[in-house]
Amino acid sequence: MKHLTQNKTVIDWIEEKIELVKPDEVVWIDGSEEQLEALRKEACSTGELEKLNEELLPGCYLHRTAVNDVARVEGRTFICTETKEEAGPTNNWMAPAEAYEMLYDIARDSYKGRTMYVIPYSMGPVGSPFSKVGIELTDSIYVVLNMVIMTRTGKAVMEALGDSNDWVRGLHCKCDIDDEKRYICQFPQDNTIISVNSGYGGNVLLGKKCFALRIASYQGWKENWQAEHMLILGLENPQGEVKYICAAFPSACGKTNLAMLIPPEGYKAKGYKVWCVGDDISWIRKGPDGRLYAINPENGFFGVAPGTNVKSNPNALAATMKNTIFTNVAHNLDNNTVWWEGLDKNPPENAIEWKGNPWNGKTSEEKGAHPNSRLTAPAVNCPCISPEFENPAGVPISAIVFGGRRAKLAPLVYQSRDWNHGVFVGSIMASETTAAAAGAVGVVRRDPMAMLPFCGYNMADYWQHWVNIGKTLDPEKAPKIFNVNWFRKDDDGNFLWPGFGDNLRVLEWIIKRCDGKVDADETAIGYVPKAEDINLEGIEDEVSDAQLKEILSVDNSLWDAEVAGIEEFYAKFGDKLPATLKNELETLKANLK
Ligand code: SAT
Ligand code: MN
């Protein structure tokens, strides 16, 4: 067979995998439109995809996954390092030899009667010093077409790789979508990922969570850079200056909405604008001027559909109007388009729900779209995509923001005292769980830096890596670190902050803090805004002064209880817990007294 490369490390690995899984045919994805169009046609002929209304949604397709395969499966995700300690107490671990044997047994002969697609892809602009190459083998056209949107694929990638051995091996086998034999395994020491028995998003689009976070976080540790679960946005002020912010939130907590935010009317009129560089993942390294720079390694958005509408995120909605793949949403048969909960108040009557059954949105009690249904849209479609999106040098970061869903406790925003305190603030993040992963929803769990499901090595080493990065930065040039919480509720369960576009009011305060232009109140947990410094112009009816004071308040008794939770969590790491974090916790305790 003819390979798209002469790279011997690539050819040998592919030949070995062909021997293992025994495909009928092998097809290299060269990135050409003819090839992709033929694949779309083939997928439509087998029912894997359905072509949507070409006039209303040109180039768009619908896909339904198996009903037992709709989210990431954290319980079946493993970090396979030589020792359990290298994976740490927050990851599932399996010894590599044992994992390979088990996975090869599952994968063996599983491509019989199927085609192997070889997808060469680049995370990051092809040839950028930040970028890394991966090759994914898959027996799913759906995966090919999603990877083509989410990454840079094709010939140019193999040319950029040349004969280097620095590339990530990825083997995906659908097998029988058997959830008892579903495994998502990362081998950071071998640059390898193997995923079997799933056909869903983060389990199978191996460039995304598996590579760009789990493997890349490990690479960053070894190579002195960082892979983080962070959006990147540029905030342009009326003078035309753009400041960049990276923000980490757990899955389905509004990263896509924040990254594509539309400023409130008053801000728009003054000339404020938000540019989206990325909505999920940042690769960060120090630039020649000593500042931290970030790129978005992805090339598209794999956003949550439910709740996306003209008010919550008009930019994301606009991005899905062409060349987009919708997964597990409802199919409106009247006009061959799609619908999901929260899109509008007019659900279709004549539709098919996400499981594939007839559905009347006006009368049915069932949901039309799965809560974790997704849209895969090309970044170029986004009306507010940053002009710096393709910049191989990345964008300079002024602020790092951590955040989660907390009904109580965390104030709307607070700033850490310095880098190490900021690392502590990230390490104690906790959030209510969402539908993005299988399991209970709405339970508070620790999710440090929003990396709990994505850190490819011992979280204690990861924290130490953060501390070490800080040591290499001039404090004047280091990003300032903040924490936000858009999700505070009153005792009746009502949200106290409107969120969405109004979050710009908080970003404005953050940038002012970075520029040293606004004062703050020092509390036990860090710097909190003075109420008068959060601009409520235009939302006085929605957020009263008393309400604002409440969400800016720090309740020391609640924090005392939180300290107990942090101690319990930290205890899991034993002696490996960085001394810096231990000290920061002691400082917090002392401050609370
Ligand atoms: O399914 S994905 O892992 O790609 C999305 C997410 O959970 O953030
Ligand atoms: Mn994510």
XYZ file of C-alpha atoms and ligand atoms in Angstrom:
602
model
C 0.000 0.000 0.000
C 1.124 3.562 -0.680
C 1.755 5.762 2.355
C 1.476 9.537 2.404
C 4.940 9.738 3.969
C 8.393 8.165 3.905
C 8.699 8.500 7.686
C 9.761 5.033 8.791
C 8.476 5.419 12.363
C 5.037 6.202 10.939
C 5.020 3.455 8.314
C 6.213 0.770 10.728
C 3.589 1.665 13.305
C 0.756 1.708 10.784
C 1.834 -1.620 9.252
C 1.890 -3.151 12.725
C -1.612 -1.885 13.464
C -2.881 -3.150 10.090
C -1.612 -6.581 11.086
C -3.497 -6.282 14.357
C -6.910 -5.017 13.278
C -6.983 -6.441 9.693
C -8.872 -3.815 7.704
C -10.212 -4.636 4.232
C -8.805 -1.376 2.986
C -6.521 1.446 4.154
C -7.164 5.059 3.166
C -4.925 8.016 3.989
C -6.836 11.251 4.578
C -5.020 13.729 2.343
C -7.245 16.683 3.191
C -8.671 17.048 -0.339
C -12.275 18.196 -0.721
C -13.012 15.420 -3.277
C -12.027 12.750 -0.784
C -14.063 14.314 2.015
C -17.110 14.726 -0.201
C -16.935 11.058 -1.189
C -16.768 10.099 2.502
C -19.785 12.267 3.335
C -21.737 10.587 0.545
C -20.721 7.158 1.735
C -21.697 7.955 5.346
C -25.090 9.208 4.155
C -25.645 6.043 2.127
C -25.146 3.866 5.217
C -27.174 6.114 7.544
C -24.130 7.092 9.638
C -24.843 10.707 8.662
C -27.946 12.489 7.437
C -27.577 15.429 5.117
C -29.500 18.458 6.369
C -31.335 21.136 4.365
C -28.757 22.460 1.885
C -30.413 25.860 1.651
C -30.849 26.503 5.386
C -27.789 24.595 6.628
C -25.378 24.154 3.710
C -22.780 21.428 4.174
C -24.334 20.348 7.504
C -24.953 16.816 8.750
C -26.664 15.037 11.617
C -25.243 12.025 13.436
C -26.654 9.901 16.250
C -24.341 7.922 18.482
C -25.396 4.716 20.188
C -27.677 5.404 23.143
C -25.086 3.938 25.528
C -22.350 6.191 24.137
C -23.133 9.872 24.647
C -20.404 11.354 26.852
C -16.847 10.911 28.036
C -16.442 7.935 30.344
C -14.084 8.956 33.122
C -14.385 5.635 34.919
C -13.046 3.868 31.833
C -10.284 6.369 31.060
C -6.794 5.260 32.088
C -3.350 6.772 32.353
C -0.937 3.939 31.638
C 2.444 4.832 33.107
C 5.120 2.460 34.393
C 4.147 3.124 38.005
C 0.821 3.988 39.599
C 2.426 6.904 41.384
C 3.254 8.569 38.054
C -0.475 8.635 37.219
C -1.353 9.842 40.701
C -4.381 9.409 42.955
C -6.852 11.233 40.689
C -6.361 9.060 37.590
C -7.334 5.484 36.858
C -4.138 3.573 36.255
C -3.153 0.432 34.440
C 0.358 -0.897 33.825
C 1.261 -0.367 30.146
C 2.066 -4.032 29.367
C -1.214 -5.209 30.835
C -3.162 -2.425 29.115
C -1.621 -3.105 25.695
C -2.394 -6.795 25.985
C -6.001 -6.180 26.979
C -6.546 -3.513 24.317
C -4.903 -5.524 21.547
C -7.157 -8.461 22.428
C -10.190 -6.218 22.053
C -8.905 -4.532 18.875
C -7.636 -7.687 17.147
C -9.379 -8.273 13.780
C -11.967 -5.612 14.644
C -11.534 -3.802 11.284
C -12.451 -6.923 9.285
C -14.984 -5.838 6.680
C -14.137 -2.220 7.462
C -11.821 0.486 6.155
C -8.922 1.935 8.121
C -8.715 5.709 7.759
C -5.303 7.195 8.524
C -5.685 10.788 9.678
C -2.503 12.867 9.870
C -3.254 15.963 11.917
C -1.560 18.918 13.521
C -2.574 20.353 16.857
C -1.793 24.031 16.327
C -1.067 25.830 13.044
C 1.057 23.569 10.821
C 4.717 24.303 11.451
C 4.227 26.592 14.513
C 6.851 26.058 17.246
C 3.921 25.290 19.598
C 2.421 22.630 17.328
C 2.548 18.845 17.527
C 1.618 16.152 15.045
C -0.636 13.173 15.622
C -1.849 10.274 13.525
C -5.200 8.717 14.285
C -6.263 5.385 12.840
C -10.020 4.981 12.884
C -12.756 2.835 11.372
C -15.309 5.654 11.634
C -16.085 8.163 8.874
C -17.802 10.287 11.531
C -14.473 10.527 13.342
C -12.661 11.454 10.121
C -15.117 14.238 9.311
C -15.025 15.601 12.880
C -11.223 15.486 13.023
C -11.085 17.376 9.728
C -13.076 20.178 11.377
C -11.363 20.068 14.772
C -7.722 19.852 13.609
C -5.509 20.703 10.639
C -5.328 17.524 8.589
C -3.737 16.221 5.414
C -0.533 16.141 3.396
C 0.986 19.387 4.710
C 1.053 17.849 8.195
C 3.202 14.915 7.086
C 5.513 17.295 5.242
C 5.936 19.352 8.406
C 6.688 16.178 10.402
C 9.381 15.002 7.977
C 11.195 11.999 9.428
C 10.801 13.044 13.056
C 9.620 10.525 15.654
C 7.905 13.256 17.705
C 4.280 12.423 16.901
C 1.389 10.947 18.833
C 0.079 7.525 17.902
C -3.679 7.110 18.138
C -5.663 3.937 17.478
C -9.434 4.096 17.599
C -11.593 0.994 17.096
C -15.372 1.240 17.244
C -15.614 -2.540 17.768
C -19.216 -3.193 18.908
C -19.691 -0.028 21.016
C -19.824 -2.395 23.967
C -19.750 -0.242 27.098
C -18.408 -3.135 29.157
C -15.329 -3.221 26.947
C -14.968 0.524 26.427
C -11.509 1.868 27.301
C -9.840 5.183 26.660
C -6.155 4.651 27.438
C -3.310 7.138 27.339
C 0.326 6.037 27.386
C 2.131 9.349 27.941
C 5.563 7.701 28.059
C 4.960 6.177 24.600
C 3.115 9.103 22.982
C 0.258 6.662 22.418
C -3.535 6.629 22.764
C -5.830 3.636 22.291
C -9.605 4.023 22.378
C -11.979 1.088 21.892
C -15.750 0.521 21.853
C -16.890 4.135 21.636
C -17.928 6.451 18.826
C -18.524 9.584 20.898
C -16.686 12.929 20.880
C -14.041 13.234 23.553
C -13.581 9.450 23.633
C -12.689 9.159 19.942
C -11.607 12.514 18.529
C -8.172 11.670 19.818
C -6.623 15.057 19.038
C -8.844 16.719 21.620
C -8.850 15.591 25.254
C -6.653 12.500 24.820
C -3.794 14.245 23.025
C -4.156 18.019 23.455
C -4.720 17.647 27.216
C -3.718 14.237 28.629
C -0.662 13.477 26.486
C 0.229 17.149 25.966
C 0.104 17.993 29.684
C 2.741 15.286 30.176
C 4.794 16.571 27.220
C 4.565 20.076 28.623
C 5.892 18.865 31.972
C 8.899 17.268 30.243
C 9.431 20.097 27.753
C 8.714 23.120 29.930
C 5.360 24.293 28.619
C 1.727 23.837 29.638
C -1.385 22.242 28.145
C -4.473 23.574 29.885
C -8.262 23.168 29.731
C -8.666 26.863 28.956
C -10.418 29.090 26.477
C -8.512 32.089 25.077
C -10.246 35.377 24.391
C -9.056 38.810 23.346
C -10.792 41.793 24.935
C -10.540 44.890 22.762
C -11.103 48.259 24.439
C -12.387 51.437 22.741
C -8.778 52.472 22.021
C -8.340 49.324 19.946
C -5.926 47.631 22.386
C -6.495 43.901 22.820
C -5.646 42.063 26.059
C -5.784 38.266 26.156
C -7.270 36.119 28.899
C -7.058 32.333 29.363
C -9.867 30.820 31.417
C -10.317 27.301 32.799
C -13.774 25.920 33.561
C -14.945 22.309 33.746
C -16.765 20.838 30.725
C -20.172 22.365 29.989
C -19.679 25.374 32.311
C -19.829 28.008 29.583
C -16.304 28.210 28.121
C -17.671 28.460 24.585
C -20.131 31.177 25.637
C -17.455 33.219 27.405
C -14.961 32.842 24.548
C -17.509 34.247 22.060
C -19.131 36.774 24.333
C -21.121 39.672 22.894
C -20.641 42.804 25.025
C -23.714 44.401 26.656
C -25.193 47.318 24.678
C -23.436 50.080 26.639
C -20.049 48.432 26.117
C -20.711 47.735 22.442
C -21.583 51.390 21.893
C -18.284 52.432 23.459
C -16.354 50.085 21.155
C -15.614 47.035 23.326
C -15.280 43.760 21.472
C -14.407 40.170 22.331
C -12.321 38.060 19.950
C -12.327 34.282 20.267
C -8.958 32.548 19.939
C -10.151 29.250 21.421
C -12.986 27.791 23.482
C -11.507 24.720 25.183
C -7.749 24.147 25.137
C -4.649 26.337 25.490
C -1.032 25.419 24.908
C 1.084 27.936 26.753
C 4.810 28.715 26.715
C 7.153 31.569 27.482
C 7.843 33.892 24.572
C 11.084 35.701 23.685
C 9.950 38.792 25.639
C 9.482 36.787 28.861
C 5.691 36.848 28.792
C 3.513 33.739 28.533
C 1.981 33.119 25.101
C -0.879 30.783 24.231
C -2.212 29.097 21.130
C -5.439 27.211 20.629
C -4.286 23.844 19.249
C -7.725 23.141 17.770
C -9.263 24.262 14.492
C -12.955 24.067 15.367
C -15.477 24.017 18.186
C -17.026 20.919 19.727
C -19.637 22.870 21.628
C -22.601 21.798 23.757
C -25.806 22.358 21.751
C -28.547 22.642 24.439
C -28.844 26.188 25.709
C -27.096 27.666 22.670
C -29.371 30.343 21.207
C -29.385 33.842 19.736
C -29.234 35.350 23.201
C -26.772 33.048 24.992
C -24.286 32.712 22.131
C -25.192 34.207 18.749
C -21.616 33.706 17.535
C -21.641 29.964 18.200
C -25.027 29.691 16.563
C -23.783 31.601 13.513
C -20.744 29.298 13.375
C -23.052 26.283 12.949
C -24.922 27.631 9.939
C -22.667 25.820 7.463
C -20.237 22.877 7.262
C -21.174 21.710 10.756
C -21.835 18.254 12.181
C -24.596 17.981 14.789
C -24.503 15.019 17.154
C -27.477 13.718 19.177
C -29.760 16.705 18.609
C -33.398 16.489 17.448
C -34.114 16.277 13.718
C -36.905 18.549 12.516
C -38.507 16.609 9.669
C -40.654 19.488 8.409
C -37.691 21.454 7.105
C -34.830 18.957 7.565
C -33.024 21.074 10.149
C -32.075 20.519 13.789
C -33.408 21.556 17.170
C -32.320 21.311 20.782
C -33.647 22.375 24.168
C -33.030 26.065 24.684
C -32.657 26.891 20.968
C -36.033 28.682 20.867
C -39.501 28.331 22.308
C -40.820 26.588 19.231
C -39.897 22.884 19.306
C -40.811 20.967 16.148
C -43.871 18.734 16.256
C -42.777 16.426 13.521
C -39.317 15.361 14.578
C -36.990 12.517 15.513
C -35.387 12.725 18.955
C -31.717 12.001 19.647
C -32.286 8.275 20.148
C -33.925 7.992 16.731
C -37.614 7.763 17.710
C -40.493 9.908 16.398
C -40.893 12.945 18.637
C -43.372 15.772 19.074
C -41.627 18.615 20.867
C -44.913 20.294 21.750
C -46.405 17.358 23.613
C -43.563 15.019 24.564
C -42.145 14.839 28.068
C -38.895 13.439 26.684
C -35.991 15.594 25.601
C -35.428 16.074 21.880
C -31.661 16.505 22.196
C -29.354 14.736 24.639
C -28.120 17.197 27.342
C -24.573 16.567 26.044
C -25.492 16.799 22.358
C -22.845 18.648 20.403
C -22.049 20.758 17.388
C -18.765 20.475 15.517
C -18.183 23.765 13.721
C -15.120 25.106 11.877
C -13.389 27.973 13.732
C -13.369 30.089 10.566
C -17.177 30.171 10.675
C -17.182 32.101 13.938
C -17.991 35.788 13.332
C -15.709 36.847 16.205
C -12.776 34.545 15.469
C -9.592 36.417 16.402
C -7.324 37.732 13.629
C -4.568 36.110 15.747
C -6.155 32.646 15.545
C -3.544 31.386 13.077
C -0.628 33.313 14.582
C 2.089 30.665 15.001
C 3.590 32.673 17.888
C 0.335 32.699 19.869
C -1.058 35.630 21.869
C 0.398 37.188 25.062
C -1.606 36.358 28.179
C -2.485 39.129 30.650
C -4.758 37.135 32.962
C -5.525 33.549 33.861
C -9.027 32.910 35.192
C -10.262 29.828 37.020
C -13.931 29.161 37.606
C -16.562 26.596 38.366
C -20.211 26.159 39.199
C -20.746 26.907 42.882
C -24.193 27.836 44.139
C -22.587 29.220 47.312
C -19.113 30.096 48.580
C -17.003 31.497 45.743
C -17.646 35.196 45.081
C -18.321 36.569 41.599
C -14.609 37.273 41.187
C -11.463 37.479 43.264
C -7.799 37.929 42.498
C -4.942 35.949 43.929
C -2.183 37.774 45.753
C 0.562 36.433 43.474
C 1.427 33.523 41.165
C 1.816 30.873 43.875
C -1.395 31.909 45.559
C -2.982 31.719 42.080
C -1.755 28.147 41.676
C -3.377 27.387 45.036
C -6.644 29.000 43.879
C -6.591 26.795 40.766
C -5.753 23.704 42.792
C -8.772 24.114 45.092
C -11.274 24.586 42.255
C -14.481 22.649 42.726
C -17.567 22.537 40.584
C -20.958 20.913 40.286
C -20.755 18.076 37.741
C -22.457 18.348 34.320
C -23.729 16.025 31.579
C -20.379 16.204 29.728
C -19.267 13.061 31.523
C -21.273 9.941 32.329
C -22.431 9.901 35.969
C -24.388 12.016 38.441
C -25.017 15.662 37.567
C -24.922 18.554 40.060
C -22.596 17.023 42.643
C -19.757 19.269 43.873
C -16.380 17.713 43.220
C -12.798 18.968 43.296
C -11.632 19.772 39.786
C -8.223 21.467 40.018
C -7.624 23.835 37.111
C -10.601 22.019 35.440
C -8.019 19.326 34.670
C -9.258 16.485 36.890
C -10.319 14.293 33.927
C -7.515 15.540 31.672
C -4.210 15.609 33.554
C -1.923 12.959 32.072
C 0.287 12.533 35.142
C 0.312 12.928 38.901
C -1.674 16.035 39.783
C 0.872 16.862 42.507
C 3.648 16.957 39.885
C 1.355 19.043 37.705
C 0.909 21.585 40.501
C 4.662 21.655 41.098
C 5.097 22.264 37.359
C 2.816 25.320 37.683
C 4.912 26.555 40.608
C 8.116 25.967 38.625
C 6.792 27.855 35.581
C 6.054 30.769 37.929
C 9.670 30.758 39.137
C 10.859 31.388 35.576
C 8.595 34.431 35.165
C 9.350 38.014 36.081
C 6.414 38.854 38.421
C 5.808 42.032 36.423
C 5.279 39.979 33.271
C 3.483 36.971 34.743
C -0.260 36.806 34.057
C -2.381 37.810 37.059
C -4.530 34.944 38.338
C -8.242 35.224 39.178
C -11.216 33.067 40.130
C -14.774 33.682 38.944
C -18.158 32.162 39.738
C -21.079 33.052 37.473
C -23.315 30.519 39.199
C -24.044 31.900 42.693
C -27.644 31.269 43.754
C -29.911 32.700 46.425
C -31.643 30.485 48.989
C -34.531 29.894 46.553
C -32.182 28.601 43.878
C -32.291 31.682 41.624
C -29.090 32.775 39.931
C -27.805 36.035 41.381
C -25.800 37.115 38.355
C -27.151 37.289 34.771
C -24.004 35.838 33.205
C -23.426 35.536 29.436
C -22.626 38.958 27.875
C -22.738 40.622 31.287
C -19.678 38.639 32.314
C -17.770 41.295 30.364
C -18.353 43.572 33.360
C -16.185 41.196 35.368
C -13.579 40.833 32.620
C -13.308 44.620 32.554
C -12.458 44.636 36.259
C -9.921 41.858 35.697
C -8.130 43.812 32.971
C -8.196 46.967 35.100
C -6.531 45.002 37.905
C -3.879 43.773 35.466
C -3.246 47.377 34.415
C -3.152 48.555 38.045
C -6.073 50.901 37.368
C -8.479 49.861 40.115
C -8.301 49.223 43.823
C -9.754 46.174 45.636
C -10.631 44.911 49.097
C -8.248 42.402 50.607
C -10.088 39.430 52.111
C -9.007 36.093 53.573
C -9.118 34.497 50.104
C -7.653 37.311 48.011
C -8.640 40.641 46.418
C -12.352 41.205 45.875
C -13.823 44.151 43.911
C -15.314 47.099 45.684
C -18.994 47.016 44.694
C -18.765 50.400 42.985
C -16.072 49.088 40.657
C -18.346 46.546 38.973
C -20.258 48.488 36.341
C -23.983 47.692 36.541
C -25.083 50.275 33.960
C -27.991 48.783 32.029
C -28.659 45.908 34.444
C -29.658 47.874 37.546
C -33.093 46.230 37.296
C -31.619 42.749 37.256
C -28.867 43.122 39.829
C -29.584 45.295 42.852
C -26.766 46.815 44.867
C -27.624 44.427 47.687
C -27.432 41.475 45.321
C -24.039 42.600 44.029
C -22.770 43.002 47.590
C -23.994 39.507 48.352
C -22.166 37.880 45.435
C -19.003 39.797 46.265
C -19.128 38.758 49.892
C -16.746 36.242 51.412
C -18.353 34.177 54.167
C -15.501 33.018 56.405
C -17.609 30.319 58.061
C -18.379 28.709 54.689
C -14.680 28.914 53.851
C -13.814 27.179 57.134
C -15.887 24.230 55.962
C -14.241 24.437 52.544
C -10.809 24.212 54.149
C -11.762 20.832 55.574
C -12.678 19.651 52.048
C -9.399 20.959 50.655
C -7.406 19.209 53.375
C -9.145 15.950 52.672
C -8.425 16.315 48.960
C -4.796 17.333 49.472
C -4.284 14.356 51.802
C -4.639 12.023 48.814
C -1.328 13.303 47.487
C 0.647 12.483 50.644
C 4.269 13.664 50.551
C 4.010 14.658 46.922
C 1.846 17.676 47.699
C 4.004 20.719 46.834
C 5.179 22.590 49.940
C 4.037 25.794 48.237
C 0.428 24.614 48.316
C 0.695 23.385 51.894
C 1.939 26.840 52.868
C -0.814 28.592 50.937
C -3.401 26.483 52.738
C -1.854 27.426 56.099
C -2.013 31.080 55.070
C -5.692 30.736 54.182
C -6.415 29.117 57.535
C -4.605 31.883 59.363
C -6.444 34.539 57.335
C -9.795 33.018 58.208
C -9.100 33.245 61.950
O -16.611 15.259 24.788
S -15.507 16.210 24.985
O -14.568 15.677 25.960
O -14.820 16.436 23.731
C -16.109 17.691 25.516
C -15.921 17.952 26.959
O -16.280 17.136 27.795
O -15.388 19.026 27.293
Mn -13.585 20.811 27.503
